[in-house]
Every structure is written in C-alpha cells, then in structure tokens.
CSV table of C-alpha atoms in Angstrom, one decimal:
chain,number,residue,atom,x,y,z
T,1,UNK,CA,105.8,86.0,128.4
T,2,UNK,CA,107.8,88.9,128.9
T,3,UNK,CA,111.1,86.9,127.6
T,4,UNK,CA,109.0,86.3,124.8
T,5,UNK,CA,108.0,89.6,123.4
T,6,UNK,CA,111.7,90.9,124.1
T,7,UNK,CA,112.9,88.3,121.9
T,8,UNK,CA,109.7,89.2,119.6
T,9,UNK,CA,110.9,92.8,119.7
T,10,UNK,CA,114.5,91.7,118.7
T,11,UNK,CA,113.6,89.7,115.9
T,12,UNK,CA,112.0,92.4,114.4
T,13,UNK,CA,114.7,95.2,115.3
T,14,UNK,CA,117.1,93.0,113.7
T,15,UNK,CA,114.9,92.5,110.4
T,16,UNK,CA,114.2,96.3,109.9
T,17,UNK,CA,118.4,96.6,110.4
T,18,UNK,CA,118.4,93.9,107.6
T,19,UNK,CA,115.6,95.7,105.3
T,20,UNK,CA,117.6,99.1,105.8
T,21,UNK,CA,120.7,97.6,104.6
T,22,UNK,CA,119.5,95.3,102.2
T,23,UNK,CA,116.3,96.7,100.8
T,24,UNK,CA,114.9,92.8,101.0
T,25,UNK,CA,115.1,89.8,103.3
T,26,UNK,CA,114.5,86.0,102.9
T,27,UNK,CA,112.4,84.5,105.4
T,28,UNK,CA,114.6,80.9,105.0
T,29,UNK,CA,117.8,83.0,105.7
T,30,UNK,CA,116.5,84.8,108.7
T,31,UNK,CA,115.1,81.9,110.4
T,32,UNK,CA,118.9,80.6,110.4
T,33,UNK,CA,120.7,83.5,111.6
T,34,UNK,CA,117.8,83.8,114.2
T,35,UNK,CA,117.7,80.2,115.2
T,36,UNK,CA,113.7,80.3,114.7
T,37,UNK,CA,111.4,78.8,112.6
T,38,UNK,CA,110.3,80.1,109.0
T,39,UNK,CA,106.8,80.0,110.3
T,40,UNK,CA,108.2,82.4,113.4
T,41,UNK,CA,109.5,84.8,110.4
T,42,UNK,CA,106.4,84.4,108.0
T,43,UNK,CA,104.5,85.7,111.7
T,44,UNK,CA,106.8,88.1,111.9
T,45,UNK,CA,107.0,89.7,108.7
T,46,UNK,CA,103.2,89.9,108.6
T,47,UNK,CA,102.9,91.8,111.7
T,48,UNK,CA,105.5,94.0,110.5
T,49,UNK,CA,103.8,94.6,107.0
T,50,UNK,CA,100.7,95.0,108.9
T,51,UNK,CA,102.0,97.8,110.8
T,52,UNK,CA,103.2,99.5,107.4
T,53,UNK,CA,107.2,98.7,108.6
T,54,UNK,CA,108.2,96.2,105.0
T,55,UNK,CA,105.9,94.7,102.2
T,56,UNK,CA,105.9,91.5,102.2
T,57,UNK,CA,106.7,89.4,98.8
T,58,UNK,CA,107.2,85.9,98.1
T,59,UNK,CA,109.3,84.4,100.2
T,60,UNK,CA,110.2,88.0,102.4
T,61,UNK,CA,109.7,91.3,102.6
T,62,UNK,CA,111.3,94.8,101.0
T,63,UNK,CA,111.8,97.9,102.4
T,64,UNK,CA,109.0,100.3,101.9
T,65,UNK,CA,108.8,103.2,99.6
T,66,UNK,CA,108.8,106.4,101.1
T,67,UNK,CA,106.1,108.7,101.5
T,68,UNK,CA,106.2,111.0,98.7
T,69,UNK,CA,107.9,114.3,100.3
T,70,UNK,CA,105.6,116.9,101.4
T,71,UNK,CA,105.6,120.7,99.2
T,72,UNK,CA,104.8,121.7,95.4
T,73,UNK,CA,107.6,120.5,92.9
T,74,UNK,CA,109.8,123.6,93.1
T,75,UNK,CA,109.8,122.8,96.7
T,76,UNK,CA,110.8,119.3,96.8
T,77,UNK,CA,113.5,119.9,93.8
T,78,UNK,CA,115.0,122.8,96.7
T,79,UNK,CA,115.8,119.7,98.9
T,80,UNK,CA,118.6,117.5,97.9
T,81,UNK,CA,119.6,119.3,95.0
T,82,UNK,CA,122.9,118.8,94.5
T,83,UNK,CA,122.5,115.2,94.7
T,84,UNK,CA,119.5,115.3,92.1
T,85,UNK,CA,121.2,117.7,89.7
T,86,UNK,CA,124.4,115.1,89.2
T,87,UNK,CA,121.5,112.3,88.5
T,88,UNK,CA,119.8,114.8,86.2
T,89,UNK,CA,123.3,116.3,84.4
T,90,UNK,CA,123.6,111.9,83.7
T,91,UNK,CA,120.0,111.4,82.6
T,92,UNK,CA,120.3,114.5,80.3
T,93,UNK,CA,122.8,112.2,78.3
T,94,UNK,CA,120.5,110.1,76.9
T,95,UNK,CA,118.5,112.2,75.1
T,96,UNK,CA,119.4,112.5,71.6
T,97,UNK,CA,119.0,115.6,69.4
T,98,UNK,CA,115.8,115.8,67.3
T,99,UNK,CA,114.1,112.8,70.0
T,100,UNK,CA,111.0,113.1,71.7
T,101,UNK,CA,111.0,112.1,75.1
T,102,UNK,CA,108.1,112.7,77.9
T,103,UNK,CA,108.7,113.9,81.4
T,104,UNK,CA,106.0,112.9,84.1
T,105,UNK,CA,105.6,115.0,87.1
T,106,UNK,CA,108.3,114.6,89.8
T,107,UNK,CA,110.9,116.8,91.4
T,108,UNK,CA,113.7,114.7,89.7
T,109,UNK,CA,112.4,115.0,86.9
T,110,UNK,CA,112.0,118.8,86.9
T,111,UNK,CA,115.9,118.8,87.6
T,112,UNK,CA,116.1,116.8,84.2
T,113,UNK,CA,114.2,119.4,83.0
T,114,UNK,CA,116.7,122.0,83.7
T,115,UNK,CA,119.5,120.2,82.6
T,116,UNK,CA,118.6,119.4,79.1
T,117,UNK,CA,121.3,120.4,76.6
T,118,UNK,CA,120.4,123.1,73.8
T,119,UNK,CA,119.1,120.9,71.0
T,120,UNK,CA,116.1,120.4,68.7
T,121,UNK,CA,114.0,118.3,70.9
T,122,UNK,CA,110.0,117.6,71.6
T,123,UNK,CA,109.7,117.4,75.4
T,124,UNK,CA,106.4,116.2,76.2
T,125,UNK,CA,105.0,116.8,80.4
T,126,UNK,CA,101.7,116.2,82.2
T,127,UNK,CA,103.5,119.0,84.8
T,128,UNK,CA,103.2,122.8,84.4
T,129,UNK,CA,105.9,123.3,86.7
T,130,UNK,CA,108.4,121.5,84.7
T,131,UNK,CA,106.4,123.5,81.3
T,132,UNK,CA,107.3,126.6,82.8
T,133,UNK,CA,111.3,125.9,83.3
T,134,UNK,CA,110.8,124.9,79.4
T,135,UNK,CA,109.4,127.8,78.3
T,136,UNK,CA,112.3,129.8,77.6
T,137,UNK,CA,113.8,127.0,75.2
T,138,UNK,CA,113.3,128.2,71.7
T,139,UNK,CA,114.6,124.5,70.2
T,140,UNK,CA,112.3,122.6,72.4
T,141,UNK,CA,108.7,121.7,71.2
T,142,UNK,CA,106.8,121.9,74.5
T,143,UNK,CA,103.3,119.5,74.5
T,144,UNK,CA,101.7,119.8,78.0
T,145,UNK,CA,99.2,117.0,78.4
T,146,UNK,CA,95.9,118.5,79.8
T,147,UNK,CA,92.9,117.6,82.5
T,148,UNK,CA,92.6,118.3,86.2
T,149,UNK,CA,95.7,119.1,88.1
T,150,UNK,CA,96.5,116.4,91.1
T,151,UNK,CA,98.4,119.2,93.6
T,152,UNK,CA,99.9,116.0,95.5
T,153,UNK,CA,101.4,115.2,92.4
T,154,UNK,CA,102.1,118.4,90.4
T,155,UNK,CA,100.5,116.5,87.4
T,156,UNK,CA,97.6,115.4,85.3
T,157,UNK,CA,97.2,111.4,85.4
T,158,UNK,CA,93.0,111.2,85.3
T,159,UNK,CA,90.7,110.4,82.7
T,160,UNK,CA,91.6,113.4,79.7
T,161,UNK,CA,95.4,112.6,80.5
T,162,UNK,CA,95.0,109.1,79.9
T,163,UNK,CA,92.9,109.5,76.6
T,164,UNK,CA,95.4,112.1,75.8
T,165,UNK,CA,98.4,109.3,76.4
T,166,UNK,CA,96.8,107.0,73.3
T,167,UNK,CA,98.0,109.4,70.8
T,168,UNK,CA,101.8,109.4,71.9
T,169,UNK,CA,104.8,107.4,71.7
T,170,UNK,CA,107.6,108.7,72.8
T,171,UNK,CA,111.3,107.7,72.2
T,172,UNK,CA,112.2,108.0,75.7
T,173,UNK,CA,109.9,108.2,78.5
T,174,UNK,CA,111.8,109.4,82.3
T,175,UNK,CA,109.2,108.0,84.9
T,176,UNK,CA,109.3,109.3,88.2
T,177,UNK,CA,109.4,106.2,90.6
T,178,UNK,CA,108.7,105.5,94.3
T,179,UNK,CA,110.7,102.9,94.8
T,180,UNK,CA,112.7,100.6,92.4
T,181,UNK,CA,113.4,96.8,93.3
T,182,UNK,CA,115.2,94.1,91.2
T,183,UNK,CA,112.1,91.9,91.9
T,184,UNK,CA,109.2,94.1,92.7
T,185,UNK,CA,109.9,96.4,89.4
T,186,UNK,CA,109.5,99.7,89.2
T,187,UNK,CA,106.5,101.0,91.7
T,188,UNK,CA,104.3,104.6,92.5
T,189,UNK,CA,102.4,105.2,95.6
T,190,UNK,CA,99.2,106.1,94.2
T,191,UNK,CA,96.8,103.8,92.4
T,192,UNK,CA,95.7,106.3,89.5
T,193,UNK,CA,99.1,107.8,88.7
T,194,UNK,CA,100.6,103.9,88.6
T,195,UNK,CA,97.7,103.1,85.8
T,196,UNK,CA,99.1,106.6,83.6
T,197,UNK,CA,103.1,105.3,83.9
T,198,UNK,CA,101.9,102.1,82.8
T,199,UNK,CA,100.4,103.1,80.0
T,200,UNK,CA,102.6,105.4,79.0
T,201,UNK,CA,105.8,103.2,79.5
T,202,UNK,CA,103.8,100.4,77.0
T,203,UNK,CA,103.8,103.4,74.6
T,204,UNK,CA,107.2,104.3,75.0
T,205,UNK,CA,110.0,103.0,72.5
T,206,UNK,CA,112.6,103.2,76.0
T,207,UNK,CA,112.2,103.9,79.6
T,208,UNK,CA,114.4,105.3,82.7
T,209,UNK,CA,114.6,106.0,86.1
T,210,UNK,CA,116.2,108.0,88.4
T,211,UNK,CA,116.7,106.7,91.6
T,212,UNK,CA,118.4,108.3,94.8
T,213,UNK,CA,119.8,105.7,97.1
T,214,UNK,CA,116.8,105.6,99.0
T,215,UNK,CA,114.7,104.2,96.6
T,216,UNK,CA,116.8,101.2,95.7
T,217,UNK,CA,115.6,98.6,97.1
T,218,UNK,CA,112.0,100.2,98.2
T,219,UNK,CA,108.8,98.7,97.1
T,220,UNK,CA,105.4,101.1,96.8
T,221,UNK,CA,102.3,99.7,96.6
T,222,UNK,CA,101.3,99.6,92.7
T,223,UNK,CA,103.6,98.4,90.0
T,224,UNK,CA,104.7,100.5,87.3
T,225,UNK,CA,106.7,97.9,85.1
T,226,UNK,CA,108.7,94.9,85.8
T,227,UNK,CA,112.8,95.4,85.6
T,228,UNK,CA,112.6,93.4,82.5
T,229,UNK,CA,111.0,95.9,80.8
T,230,UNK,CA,113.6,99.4,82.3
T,231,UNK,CA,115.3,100.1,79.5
T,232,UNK,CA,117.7,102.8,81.7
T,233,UNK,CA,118.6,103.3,86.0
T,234,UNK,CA,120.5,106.1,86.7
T,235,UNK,CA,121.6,105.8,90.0
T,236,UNK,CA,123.9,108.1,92.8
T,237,UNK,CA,127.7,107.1,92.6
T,238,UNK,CA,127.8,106.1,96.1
T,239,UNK,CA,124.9,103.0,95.4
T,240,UNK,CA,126.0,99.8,95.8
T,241,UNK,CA,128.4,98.1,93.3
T,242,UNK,CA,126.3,95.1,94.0
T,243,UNK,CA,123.5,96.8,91.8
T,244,UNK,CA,125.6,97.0,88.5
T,245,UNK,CA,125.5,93.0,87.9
T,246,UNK,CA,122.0,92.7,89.3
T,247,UNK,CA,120.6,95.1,86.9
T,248,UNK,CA,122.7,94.2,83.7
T,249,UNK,CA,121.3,90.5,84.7
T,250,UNK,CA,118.0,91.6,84.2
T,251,UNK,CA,119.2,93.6,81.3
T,252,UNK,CA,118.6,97.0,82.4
T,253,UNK,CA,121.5,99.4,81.3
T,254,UNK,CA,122.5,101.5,84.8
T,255,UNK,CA,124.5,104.7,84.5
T,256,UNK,CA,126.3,106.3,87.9
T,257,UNK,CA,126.2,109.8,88.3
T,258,UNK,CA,129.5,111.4,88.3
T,259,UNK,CA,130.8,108.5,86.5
T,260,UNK,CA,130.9,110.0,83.4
C-alpha cells in the first residue's frame, strides 16, 4: 500500500511538472511515459482537478488560471510593471486614430491605458480607475459604462452594464483574460464578468489579449470566446516560439512585445 501511494504521489508530481511546462497534458501520452494505464491517468487527473491542482478537458487536463492577484487596480499595475508596460507600449499599436476601442477592467489593461498614443480616439471603460488616467486626454472621448462597482474587479459587469453593452460596438475591444489556451479559448474567473466579455466581444468588430507568460496555457473556469474567434494575442517576447504557429493555425494574429 505504501509503494502504492509513493508511486501515486509521483505520478502526480510528474504531471503538475508536465502542466507547468506545458500548460496541457494528454492522458494517452502520459500513460506511456508512465507505463500505466489511461484509466490510471483519467484517476489521476480527476483527483488532481478535484483538489483544484489542473482542469480537466477532453482527453487531459490544463494548467489552472491563477487566482486573480490580490489589491485595487493601481495596485496590481505596481507589480510587474515593466513587463506589462512593453505588452501595453505593443497593444497600443493597434489602435488606429479616429477608432473606438473599449477597455474592460484589468491591471493590464490600465497600462494600455497609459500608453495610448495622442490621437483622436473614443476609449470606452467599465473601470474608473482606468477613466481617471484618461482624464487628462483632451483628444480622447472618454464613455464610462455605469452600475454597481465590483471592488474585486475594479469594474461594472451587472445588470445596468450589461443593458448598457447593447448600445455599443466597438472597433476593438482589449479583454482582460485569466487564462488563454489554444483549445479552452479565452477564459475569466468569475461567472458574471465572463457573461459581460462575452457579450461585449459578440459586439466587437475585433478582439485582443494580453497575456503574460503565465497565462498561456491556463484555463479559468468560464469561457470568454473560443481562439477562433481572438482576432489579436500580444504576448511577452520570452513565450514560446511554439505559440506563433499554433495561434496563426487557429488564425489569431500574435504580436511579441519588444519585437517591434
């Protein structure tokens, strides 16, 4: 019994090394590199989603998204900021003078926020925090979508934002993701803010994300949109180059920060 659970206890050391790599295993490959069974896996990979270590998906599991950080959005934007403000300076590039794009709440896309060139532009936000760095920006037409504040989020996503949401239809909404996987999609941590990204992304004429490292690969708990359906991925200049054909299989045009 004891041999048992140590090998039990390897098996699924050895799959979190895999999902931490990898961002997603396959139960029929593990059960050959671990000489088991794919029932042994499928066991295994429950137990693991179970205890909140992977999600599982047909055929594996993913990584899981990270809890969202902990602070206001001034407070997470502190954090990492370097690394966000090169993803932000290569977001920034896709907005085109005289557009209208929509920013959701999110400390990466506060950083876009700041780095917005001086141009005509409507910037439309369900955050005040990312209002207020706009404020000062005589060429931008500010529109702050209204309702009850979510502090966890550091944005509006109930019932007035989302009857506010049928009147728009933006050129380019920026949604700020959770995790982002080539077959999960594009996925937020909480239920009600997933239902206001969707709708607002099947409003939106184009889409994009900016993703750290970390959240390549990770898999929250409600979907936002499929791949198919992310216009733009603006990713870290360290991520894989493995990510570049994936995406551009899907169709998804990725831009590296850094690279340009």
């Amino acid at each position: 019994m004891k041999r048992d659970n140590l090998l039990l206890q390897e098996r699924h050391s050895l799959i979190l090394q895999q999902l931490n790599a990898e961002g997603r295993v396959i139960a029929a490959v593990l059960a050959q590199q671990l000489k088991v069974t794919e029932d042994t896996i499928r066991r295994d990979l429950r137990d693991m989603a179970a205890a909140g270590l992977c999600q599982k998906v047909y055929g594996g599991a993913v990584r899981m998204a990270a809890a969202p950080e902990s602070g206001t959005l001034v407070q997470r934007m502190e954090r990492k900021q370097d690394d966000k403000s090169c993803l932000a300076a290569a977001a920034a590039t896709l907005v085109a003078p005289g557009g209208t794009i929509f920013l959701d709440a999110g400390s990466s896309n506060l950083a876009i926020a700041e780095a917005l060139p001086e141009m005509p532009l409507t910037v439309l936000t369900n955050a005040p925090s990312i209002a207020a760095r706009l404020l000062e920006r005589p060429q931008i037409d500010l529109i702050m979508i209204g309702g009850r504040i979510r502090q966890s989020l550091g944005g509006s996503v109930g019932a007035t934002a989302m009857r506010e949401l049928e009147q728009l239809q933006p050129d380019l909404y920026f949604i700020g993701a959770c995790g982002v996987d080539l077959h999960a999609g594009v996925t937020a941590i909480d239920y009600e803010e997933a239902e206001f990204k969707r709708r607002l992304a099947a409003q939106s004429k184009a889409t994009a994300v900016v993703a750290t490292t970390s959240k390549i690969g990770a898999v929250a708990s409600y979907r936002v949109l499929p791949i198919a359906q992310l216009t733009h991925l603006i990713v870290e200049a360290q991520t894989s180059d493995d990510v570049d054909e994936a995406y551009a299989v899907a169709g998804t045009g990725l831009l590296r920060a850094g690279a340009l």
